[in-house]
mmCIF file of C-alpha atoms and ligand atoms in Angstrom:
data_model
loop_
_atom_site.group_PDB
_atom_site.id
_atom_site.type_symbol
_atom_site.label_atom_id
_atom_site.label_comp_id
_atom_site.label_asym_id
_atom_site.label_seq_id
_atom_site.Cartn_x
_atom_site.Cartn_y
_atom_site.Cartn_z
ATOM 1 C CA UNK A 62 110.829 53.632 90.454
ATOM 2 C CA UNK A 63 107.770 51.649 90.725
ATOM 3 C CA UNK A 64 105.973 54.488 92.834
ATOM 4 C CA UNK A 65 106.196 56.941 89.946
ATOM 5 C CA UNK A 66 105.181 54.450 87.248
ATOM 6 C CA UNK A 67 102.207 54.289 89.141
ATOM 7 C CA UNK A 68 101.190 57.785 89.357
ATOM 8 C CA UNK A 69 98.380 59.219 87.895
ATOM 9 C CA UNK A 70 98.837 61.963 85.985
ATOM 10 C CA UNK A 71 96.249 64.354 85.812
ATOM 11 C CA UNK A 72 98.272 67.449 84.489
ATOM 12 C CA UNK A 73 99.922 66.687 81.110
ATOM 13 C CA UNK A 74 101.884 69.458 79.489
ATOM 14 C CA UNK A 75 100.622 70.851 76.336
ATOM 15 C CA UNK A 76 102.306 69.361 73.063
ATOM 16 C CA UNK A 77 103.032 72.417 71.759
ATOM 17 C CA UNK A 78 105.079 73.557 75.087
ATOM 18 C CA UNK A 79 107.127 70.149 75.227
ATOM 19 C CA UNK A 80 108.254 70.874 71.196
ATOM 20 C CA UNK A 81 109.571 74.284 72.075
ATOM 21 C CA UNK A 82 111.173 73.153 75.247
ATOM 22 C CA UNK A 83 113.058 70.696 73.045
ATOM 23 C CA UNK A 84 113.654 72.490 70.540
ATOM 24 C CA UNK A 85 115.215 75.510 72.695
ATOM 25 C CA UNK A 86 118.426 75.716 73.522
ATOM 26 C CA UNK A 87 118.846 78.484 76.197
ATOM 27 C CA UNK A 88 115.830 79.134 77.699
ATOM 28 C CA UNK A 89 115.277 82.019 80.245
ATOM 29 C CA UNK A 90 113.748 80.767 83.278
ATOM 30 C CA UNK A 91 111.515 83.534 85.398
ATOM 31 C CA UNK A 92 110.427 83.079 88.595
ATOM 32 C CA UNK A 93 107.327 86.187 89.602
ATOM 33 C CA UNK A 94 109.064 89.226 91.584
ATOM 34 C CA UNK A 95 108.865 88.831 95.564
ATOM 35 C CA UNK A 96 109.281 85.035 94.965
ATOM 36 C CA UNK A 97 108.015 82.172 97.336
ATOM 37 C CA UNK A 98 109.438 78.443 97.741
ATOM 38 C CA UNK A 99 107.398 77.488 95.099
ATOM 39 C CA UNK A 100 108.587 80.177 92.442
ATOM 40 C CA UNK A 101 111.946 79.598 93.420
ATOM 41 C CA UNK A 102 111.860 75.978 93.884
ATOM 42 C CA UNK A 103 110.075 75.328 90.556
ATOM 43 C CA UNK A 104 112.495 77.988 88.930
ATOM 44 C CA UNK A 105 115.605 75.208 90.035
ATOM 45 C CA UNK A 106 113.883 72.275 89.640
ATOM 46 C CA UNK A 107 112.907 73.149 85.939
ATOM 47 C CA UNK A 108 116.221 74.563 84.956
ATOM 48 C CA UNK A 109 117.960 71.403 86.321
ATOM 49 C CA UNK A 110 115.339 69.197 84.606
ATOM 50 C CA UNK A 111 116.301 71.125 81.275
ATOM 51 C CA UNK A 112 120.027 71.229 82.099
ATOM 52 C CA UNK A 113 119.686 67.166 81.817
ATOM 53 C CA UNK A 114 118.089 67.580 78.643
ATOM 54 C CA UNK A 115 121.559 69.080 77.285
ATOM 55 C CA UNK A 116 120.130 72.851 77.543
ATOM 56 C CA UNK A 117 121.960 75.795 78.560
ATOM 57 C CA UNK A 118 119.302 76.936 80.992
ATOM 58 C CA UNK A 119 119.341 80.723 82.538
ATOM 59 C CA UNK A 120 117.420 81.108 86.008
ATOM 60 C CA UNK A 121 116.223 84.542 86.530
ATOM 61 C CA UNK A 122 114.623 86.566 89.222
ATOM 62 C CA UNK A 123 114.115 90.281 89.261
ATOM 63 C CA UNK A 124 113.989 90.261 93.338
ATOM 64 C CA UNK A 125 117.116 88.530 95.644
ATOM 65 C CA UNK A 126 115.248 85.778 96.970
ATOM 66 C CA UNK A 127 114.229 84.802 100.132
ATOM 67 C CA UNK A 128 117.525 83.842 101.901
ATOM 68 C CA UNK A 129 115.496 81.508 103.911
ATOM 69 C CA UNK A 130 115.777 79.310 100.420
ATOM 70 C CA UNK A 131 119.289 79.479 100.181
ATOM 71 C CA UNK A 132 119.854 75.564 101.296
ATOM 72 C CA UNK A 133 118.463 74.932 97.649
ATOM 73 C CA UNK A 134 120.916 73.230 95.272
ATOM 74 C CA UNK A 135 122.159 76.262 92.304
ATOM 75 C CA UNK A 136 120.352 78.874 94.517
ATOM 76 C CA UNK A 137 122.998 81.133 93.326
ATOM 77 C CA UNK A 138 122.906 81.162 89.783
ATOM 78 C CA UNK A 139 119.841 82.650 90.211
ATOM 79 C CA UNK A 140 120.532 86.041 88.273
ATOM 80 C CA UNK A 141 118.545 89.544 88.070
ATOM 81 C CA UNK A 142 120.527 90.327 84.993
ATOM 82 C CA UNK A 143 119.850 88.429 81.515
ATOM 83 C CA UNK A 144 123.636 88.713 79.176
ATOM 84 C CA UNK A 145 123.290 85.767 77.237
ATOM 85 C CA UNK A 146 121.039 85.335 73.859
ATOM 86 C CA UNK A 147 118.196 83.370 75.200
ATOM 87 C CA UNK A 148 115.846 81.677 72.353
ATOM 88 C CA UNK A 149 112.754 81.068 74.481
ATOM 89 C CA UNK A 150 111.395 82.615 77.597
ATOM 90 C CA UNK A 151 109.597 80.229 80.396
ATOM 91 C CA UNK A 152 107.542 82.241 83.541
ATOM 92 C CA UNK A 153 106.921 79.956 86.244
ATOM 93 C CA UNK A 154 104.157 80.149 88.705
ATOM 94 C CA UNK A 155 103.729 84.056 87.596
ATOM 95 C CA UNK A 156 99.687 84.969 86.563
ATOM 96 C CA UNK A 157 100.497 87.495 84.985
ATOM 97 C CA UNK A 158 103.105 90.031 82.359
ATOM 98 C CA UNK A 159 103.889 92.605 85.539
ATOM 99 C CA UNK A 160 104.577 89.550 87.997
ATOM 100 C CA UNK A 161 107.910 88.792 85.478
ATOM 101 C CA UNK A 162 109.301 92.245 86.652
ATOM 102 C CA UNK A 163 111.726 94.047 85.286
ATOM 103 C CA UNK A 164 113.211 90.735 83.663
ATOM 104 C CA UNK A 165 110.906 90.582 81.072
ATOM 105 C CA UNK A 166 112.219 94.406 79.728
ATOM 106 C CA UNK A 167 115.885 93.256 79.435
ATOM 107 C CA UNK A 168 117.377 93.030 75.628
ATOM 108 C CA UNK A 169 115.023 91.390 73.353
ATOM 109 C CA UNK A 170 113.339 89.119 75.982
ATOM 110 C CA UNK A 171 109.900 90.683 74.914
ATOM 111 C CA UNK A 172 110.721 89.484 70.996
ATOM 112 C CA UNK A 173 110.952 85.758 72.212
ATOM 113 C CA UNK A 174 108.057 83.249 72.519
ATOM 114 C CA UNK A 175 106.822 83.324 75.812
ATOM 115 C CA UNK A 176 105.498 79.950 77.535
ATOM 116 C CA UNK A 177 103.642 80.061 81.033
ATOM 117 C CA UNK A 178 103.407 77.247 83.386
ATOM 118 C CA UNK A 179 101.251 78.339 86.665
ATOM 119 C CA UNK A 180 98.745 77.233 88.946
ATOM 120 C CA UNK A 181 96.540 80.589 89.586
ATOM 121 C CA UNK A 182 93.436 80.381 89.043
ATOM 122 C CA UNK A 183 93.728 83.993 88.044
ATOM 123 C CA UNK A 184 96.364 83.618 85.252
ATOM 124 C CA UNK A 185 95.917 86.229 82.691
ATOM 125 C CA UNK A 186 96.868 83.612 79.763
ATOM 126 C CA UNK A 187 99.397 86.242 78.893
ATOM 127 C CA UNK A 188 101.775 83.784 76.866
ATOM 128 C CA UNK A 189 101.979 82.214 73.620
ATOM 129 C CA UNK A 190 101.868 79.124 74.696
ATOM 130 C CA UNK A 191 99.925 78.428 78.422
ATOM 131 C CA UNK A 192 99.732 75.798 80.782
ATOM 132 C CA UNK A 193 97.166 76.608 83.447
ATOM 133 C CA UNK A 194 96.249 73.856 86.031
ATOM 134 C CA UNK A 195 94.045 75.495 88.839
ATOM 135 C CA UNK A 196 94.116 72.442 90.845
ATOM 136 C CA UNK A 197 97.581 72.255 91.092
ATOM 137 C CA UNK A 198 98.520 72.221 94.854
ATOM 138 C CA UNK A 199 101.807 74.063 93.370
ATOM 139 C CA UNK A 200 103.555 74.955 89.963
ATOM 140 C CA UNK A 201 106.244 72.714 91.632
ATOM 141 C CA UNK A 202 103.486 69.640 91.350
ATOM 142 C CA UNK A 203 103.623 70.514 87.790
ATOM 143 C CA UNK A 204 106.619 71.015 87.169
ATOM 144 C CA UNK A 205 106.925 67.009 88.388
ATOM 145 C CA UNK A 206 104.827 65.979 85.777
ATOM 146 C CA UNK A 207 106.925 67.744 82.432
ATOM 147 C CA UNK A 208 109.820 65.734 84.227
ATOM 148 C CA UNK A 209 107.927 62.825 83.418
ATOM 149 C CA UNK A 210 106.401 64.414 79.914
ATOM 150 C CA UNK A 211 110.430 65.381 79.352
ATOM 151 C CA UNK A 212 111.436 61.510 80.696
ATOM 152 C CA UNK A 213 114.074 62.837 82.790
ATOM 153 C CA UNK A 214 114.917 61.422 86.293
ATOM 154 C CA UNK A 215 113.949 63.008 89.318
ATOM 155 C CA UNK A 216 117.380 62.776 91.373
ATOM 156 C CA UNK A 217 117.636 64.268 94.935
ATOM 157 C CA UNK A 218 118.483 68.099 93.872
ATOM 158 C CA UNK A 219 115.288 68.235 91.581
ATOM 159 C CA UNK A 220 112.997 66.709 94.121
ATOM 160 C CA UNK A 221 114.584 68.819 97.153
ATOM 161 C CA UNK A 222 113.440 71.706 95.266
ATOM 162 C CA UNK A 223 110.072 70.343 94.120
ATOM 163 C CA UNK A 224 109.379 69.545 97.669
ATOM 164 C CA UNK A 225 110.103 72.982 98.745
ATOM 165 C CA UNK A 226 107.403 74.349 96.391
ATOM 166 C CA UNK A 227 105.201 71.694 97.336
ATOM 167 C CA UNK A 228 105.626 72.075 101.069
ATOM 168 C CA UNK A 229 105.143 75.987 100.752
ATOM 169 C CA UNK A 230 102.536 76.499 98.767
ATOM 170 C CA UNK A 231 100.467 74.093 100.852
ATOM 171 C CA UNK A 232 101.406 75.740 104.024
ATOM 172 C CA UNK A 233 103.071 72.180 105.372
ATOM 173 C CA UNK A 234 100.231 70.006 103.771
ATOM 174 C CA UNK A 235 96.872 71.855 105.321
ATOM 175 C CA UNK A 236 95.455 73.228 102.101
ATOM 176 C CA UNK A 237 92.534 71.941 100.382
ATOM 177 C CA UNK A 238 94.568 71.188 97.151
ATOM 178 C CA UNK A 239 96.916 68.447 99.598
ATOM 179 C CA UNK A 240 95.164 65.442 97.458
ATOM 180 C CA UNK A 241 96.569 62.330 97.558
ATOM 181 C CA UNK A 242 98.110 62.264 94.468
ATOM 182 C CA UNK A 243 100.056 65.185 95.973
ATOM 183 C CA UNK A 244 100.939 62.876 99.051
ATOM 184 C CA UNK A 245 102.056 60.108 96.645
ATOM 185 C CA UNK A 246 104.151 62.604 94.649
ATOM 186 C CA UNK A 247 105.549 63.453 98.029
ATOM 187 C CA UNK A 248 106.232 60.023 98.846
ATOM 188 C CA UNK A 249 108.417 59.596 95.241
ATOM 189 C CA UNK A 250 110.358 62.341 95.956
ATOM 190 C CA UNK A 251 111.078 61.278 98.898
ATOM 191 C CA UNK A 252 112.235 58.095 97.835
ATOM 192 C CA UNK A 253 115.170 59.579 95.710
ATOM 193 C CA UNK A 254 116.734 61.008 99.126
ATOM 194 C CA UNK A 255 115.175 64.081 99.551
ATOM 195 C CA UNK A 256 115.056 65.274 102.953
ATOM 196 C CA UNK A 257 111.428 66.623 103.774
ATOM 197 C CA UNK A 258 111.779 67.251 107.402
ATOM 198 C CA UNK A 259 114.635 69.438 106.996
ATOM 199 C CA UNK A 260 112.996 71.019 103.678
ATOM 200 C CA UNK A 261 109.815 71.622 105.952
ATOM 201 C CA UNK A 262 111.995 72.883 108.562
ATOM 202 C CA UNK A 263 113.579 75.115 106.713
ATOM 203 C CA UNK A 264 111.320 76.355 104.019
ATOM 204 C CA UNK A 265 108.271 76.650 106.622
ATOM 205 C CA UNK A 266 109.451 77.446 110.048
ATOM 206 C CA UNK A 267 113.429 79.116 109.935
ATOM 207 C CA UNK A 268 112.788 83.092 109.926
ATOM 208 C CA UNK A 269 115.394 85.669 110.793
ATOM 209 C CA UNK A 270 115.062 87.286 114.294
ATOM 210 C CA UNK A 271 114.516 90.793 112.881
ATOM 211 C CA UNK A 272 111.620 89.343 110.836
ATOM 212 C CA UNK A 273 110.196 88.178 114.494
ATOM 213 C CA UNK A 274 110.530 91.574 115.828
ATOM 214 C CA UNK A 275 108.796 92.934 112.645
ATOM 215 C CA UNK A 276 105.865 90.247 113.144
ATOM 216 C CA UNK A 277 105.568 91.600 116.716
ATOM 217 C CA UNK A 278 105.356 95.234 115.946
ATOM 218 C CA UNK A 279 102.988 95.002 112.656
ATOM 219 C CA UNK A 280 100.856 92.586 115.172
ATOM 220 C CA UNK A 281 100.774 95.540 117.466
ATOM 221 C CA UNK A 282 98.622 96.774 115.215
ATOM 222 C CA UNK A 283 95.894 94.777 114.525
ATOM 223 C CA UNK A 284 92.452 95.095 114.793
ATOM 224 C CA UNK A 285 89.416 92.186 113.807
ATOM 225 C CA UNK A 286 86.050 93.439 112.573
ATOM 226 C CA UNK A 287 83.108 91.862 110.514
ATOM 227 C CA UNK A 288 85.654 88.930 110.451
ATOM 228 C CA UNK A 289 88.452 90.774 109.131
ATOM 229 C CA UNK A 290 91.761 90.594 110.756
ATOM 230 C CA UNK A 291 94.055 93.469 109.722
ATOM 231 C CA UNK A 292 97.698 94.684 110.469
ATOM 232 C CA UNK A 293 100.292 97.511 109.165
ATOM 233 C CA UNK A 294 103.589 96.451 107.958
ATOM 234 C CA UNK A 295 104.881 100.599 107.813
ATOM 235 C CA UNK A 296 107.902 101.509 106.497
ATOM 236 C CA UNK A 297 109.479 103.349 109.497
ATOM 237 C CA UNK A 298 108.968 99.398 111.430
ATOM 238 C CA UNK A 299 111.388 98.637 109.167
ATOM 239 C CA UNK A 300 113.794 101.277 108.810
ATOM 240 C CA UNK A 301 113.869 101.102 112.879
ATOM 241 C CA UNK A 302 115.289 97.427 112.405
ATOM 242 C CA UNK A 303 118.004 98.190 109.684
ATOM 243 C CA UNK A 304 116.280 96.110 106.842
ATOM 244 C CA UNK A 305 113.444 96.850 104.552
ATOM 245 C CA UNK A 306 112.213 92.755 104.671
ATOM 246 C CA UNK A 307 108.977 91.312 104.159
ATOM 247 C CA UNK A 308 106.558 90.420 106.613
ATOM 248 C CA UNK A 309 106.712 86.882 105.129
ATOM 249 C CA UNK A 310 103.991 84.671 106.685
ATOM 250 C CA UNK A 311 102.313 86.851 109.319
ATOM 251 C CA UNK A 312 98.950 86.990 107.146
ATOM 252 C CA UNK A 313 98.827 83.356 107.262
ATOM 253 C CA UNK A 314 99.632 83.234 111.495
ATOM 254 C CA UNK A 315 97.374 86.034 111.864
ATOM 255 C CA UNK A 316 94.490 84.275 110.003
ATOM 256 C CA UNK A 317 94.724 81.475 112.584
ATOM 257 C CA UNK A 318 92.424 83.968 114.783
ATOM 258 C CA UNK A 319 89.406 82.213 115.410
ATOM 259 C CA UNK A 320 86.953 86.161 115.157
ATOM 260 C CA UNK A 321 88.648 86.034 111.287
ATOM 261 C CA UNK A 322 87.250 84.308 108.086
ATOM 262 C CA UNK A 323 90.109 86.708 105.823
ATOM 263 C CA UNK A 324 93.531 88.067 107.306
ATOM 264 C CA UNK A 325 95.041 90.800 106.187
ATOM 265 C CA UNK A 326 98.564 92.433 105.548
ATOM 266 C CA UNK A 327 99.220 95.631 104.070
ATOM 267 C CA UNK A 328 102.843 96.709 103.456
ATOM 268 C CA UNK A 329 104.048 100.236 102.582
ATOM 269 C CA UNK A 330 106.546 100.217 99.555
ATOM 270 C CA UNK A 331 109.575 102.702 99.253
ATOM 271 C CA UNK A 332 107.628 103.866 96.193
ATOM 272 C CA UNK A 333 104.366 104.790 99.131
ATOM 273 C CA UNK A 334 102.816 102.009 96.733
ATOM 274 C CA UNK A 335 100.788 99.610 99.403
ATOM 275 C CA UNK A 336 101.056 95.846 99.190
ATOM 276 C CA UNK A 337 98.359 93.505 100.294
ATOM 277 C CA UNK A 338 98.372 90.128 101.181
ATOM 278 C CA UNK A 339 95.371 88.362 101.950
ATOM 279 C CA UNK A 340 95.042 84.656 103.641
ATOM 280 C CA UNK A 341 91.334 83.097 103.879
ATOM 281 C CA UNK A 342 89.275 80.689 105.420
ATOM 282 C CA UNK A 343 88.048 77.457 103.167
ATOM 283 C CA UNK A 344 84.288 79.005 101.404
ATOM 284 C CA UNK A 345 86.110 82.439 101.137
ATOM 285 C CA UNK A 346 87.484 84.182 97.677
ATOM 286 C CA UNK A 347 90.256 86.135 98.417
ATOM 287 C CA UNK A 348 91.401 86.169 94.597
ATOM 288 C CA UNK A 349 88.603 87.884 93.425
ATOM 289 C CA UNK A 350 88.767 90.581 95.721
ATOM 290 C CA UNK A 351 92.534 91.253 94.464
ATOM 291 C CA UNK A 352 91.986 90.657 91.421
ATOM 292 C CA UNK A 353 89.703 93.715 91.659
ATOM 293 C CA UNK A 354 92.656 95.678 92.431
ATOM 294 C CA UNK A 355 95.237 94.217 89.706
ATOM 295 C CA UNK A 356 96.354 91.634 91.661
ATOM 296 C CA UNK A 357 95.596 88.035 91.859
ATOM 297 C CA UNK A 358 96.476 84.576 93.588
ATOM 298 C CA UNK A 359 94.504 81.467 94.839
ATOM 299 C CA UNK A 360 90.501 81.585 96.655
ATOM 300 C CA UNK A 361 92.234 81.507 99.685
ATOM 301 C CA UNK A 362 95.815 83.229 99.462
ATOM 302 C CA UNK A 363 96.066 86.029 97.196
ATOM 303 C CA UNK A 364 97.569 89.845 97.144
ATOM 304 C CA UNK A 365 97.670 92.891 94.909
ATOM 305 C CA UNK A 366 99.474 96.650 95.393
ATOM 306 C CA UNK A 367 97.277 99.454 95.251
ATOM 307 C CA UNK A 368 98.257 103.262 95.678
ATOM 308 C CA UNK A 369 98.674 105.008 99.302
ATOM 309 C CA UNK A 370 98.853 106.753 101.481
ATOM 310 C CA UNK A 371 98.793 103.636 103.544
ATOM 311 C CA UNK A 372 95.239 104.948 105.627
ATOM 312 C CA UNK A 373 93.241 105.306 102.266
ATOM 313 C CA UNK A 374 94.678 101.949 101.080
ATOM 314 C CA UNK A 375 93.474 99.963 103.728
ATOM 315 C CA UNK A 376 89.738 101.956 104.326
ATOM 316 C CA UNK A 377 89.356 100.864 100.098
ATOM 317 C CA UNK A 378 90.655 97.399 100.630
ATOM 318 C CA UNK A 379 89.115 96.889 104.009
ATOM 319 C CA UNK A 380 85.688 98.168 102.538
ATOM 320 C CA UNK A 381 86.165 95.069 99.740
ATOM 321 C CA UNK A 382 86.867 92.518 101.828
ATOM 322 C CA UNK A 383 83.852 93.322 104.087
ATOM 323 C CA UNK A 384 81.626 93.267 100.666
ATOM 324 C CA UNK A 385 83.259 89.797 100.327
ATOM 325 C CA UNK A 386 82.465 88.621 103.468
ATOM 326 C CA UNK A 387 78.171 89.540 103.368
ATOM 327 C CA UNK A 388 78.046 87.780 99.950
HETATM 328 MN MN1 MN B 214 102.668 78.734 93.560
#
């Protein structure tokens, strides 16, 4: 493929993480809890890239994920359970320990060498062996270059799920880190018969009807000031409609408020634990301000749980981002 051969590669996997990926011969793949298209398309992509290698791969997930994913080739061997002796654990596009879940606890998974691949900025370097790359548009983007460190070939089931990480981490191609090489990467996966409008279609704009109705009562809510827009994702909103989902995407819609610089979510756990998710405009750091509160995530998408009651939560968090914002 002459369009791959002429790729720059600017992210090259350590040394040390291609020997112990060869040298393994059941590695546990994790993708972070509450997983995106890019944690679960990087999670299939890798374990089919290390399935051609001859490995015995296990993909594993403490949280069902999104079923809006579920067109993804071996989306269900995805397991929250880890049987099998594994020899070397691999945590994909998590930036930190806690973001493995409940996974990492399981047997002797703690024992094992641990190797992180990940693209935030606010990665805690919390494995043996780390490969960080910041301006990574996705872990998916970098999970295209070990194919090409690992000389396997990118056939349409890999790059379907590469794309999917690459197409929802950049939000459909509008972030700043949509470089050209990214386009160009995009073009070669392409090329083996990957179908990106679909992919876009699906991974980007397909949401369940409930998840509408959720949007449209959690928007009922809002309220912009000192450039902050803010909404409530409550728990009885979603007991009304049957289903405890996710407000999935309604930071980043909400953001697109032209009063706002930072948007806003915060959802109330089962456990009256509060989960925020913030979405930014381009000179903004949203990471910082959750990583102030244990959380972390990119300048300009990031998210962190902090303890309720839901009112207290967002007066604290609300109070940060304003700081934020005079700076
Ligand atoms: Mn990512």
């Amino acid at each position: 493929m002459s369009l791959l051969s002429a790729m720059p590669a600017p992210f090259s996997p350590p040394a040390d993480l291609l020997d112990r990926v060869r040298m393994s011969r059941r590695p546990l793949l994790i993708a972070h809890i509450s997983p995106d298209g890019d944690a679960i398309g990087s999670l299939l992509a890798a374990g089919s890239i290390l399935y051609h290698l001859g490995k015995d791969p296990v993909l594993a997930c403490q949280d069902t994920p999104p079923a809006s994913l579920s067109f993804l080739p071996r989306y269900d061997r995805i397991t929250n359970q880890v049987h099998e002796e594994v020899d070397l654990v691999i945590a994909l596009d998590s930036s930190d320990r806690e973001r493995l879940g409940n996974i990492y606890d399981q047997g002797r998974i703690r024992s094992l060498p641990l190797v992180v691949i990940d693209h935030h900025i606010t990665n805690t370097l919390f494995g043996d062996c780390n490969w960080i790359e910041p301006r990574a548009c996705a872990t998916a983007e970098m999970i295209f270059d070990l194919a090409q460190a690992l000389e396997v070939t990118i056939d349409t089931q890999i790059a379907t799920c590469l794309l999917t990480g690459i197409v929802t981490d950049t939000r459909g191609f509008r972030t700043s880190s949509t470089t050209p090489r990214v386009m160009r990467i995009v073009s070669a996966l392409m090329e083996t018969g990957a179908d990106l409008p679909t992919i876009a279609d699906l991974a980007l704009e397909a949401r369940s009807t409930e998840l509408i109705q959720l949007w449209g009562r959690a928007i009922a809510t809002i309220t912009v000031h000192q450039g902050v827009i803010s909404a409530d994702n409550t728990l009885e909103m979603r007991v009304d409609l049957g289903r405890l989902i996710r407000a999935e995407g309604l930071a980043s819609f909400l953001l697109g408020s032209r009063d706002a610089q930072i948007a806003v979510v915060f959802t109330e756990l089962p456990d009256q634990r509060i989960e925020c998710s913030f979405r930014a405009q381009p000179g903004q750091d949203v990471a910082a301000v959750a990583y102030a509160f244990g959380g972390g995530g990119h300048a300009l998408a990031a998210g962190c749980t902090v303890d309720g009651p839901l009112e207290a939560a967002r007066e604290r968090v609300l109070a940060r981002l304003y700081e934020s914002l005079r700076r």
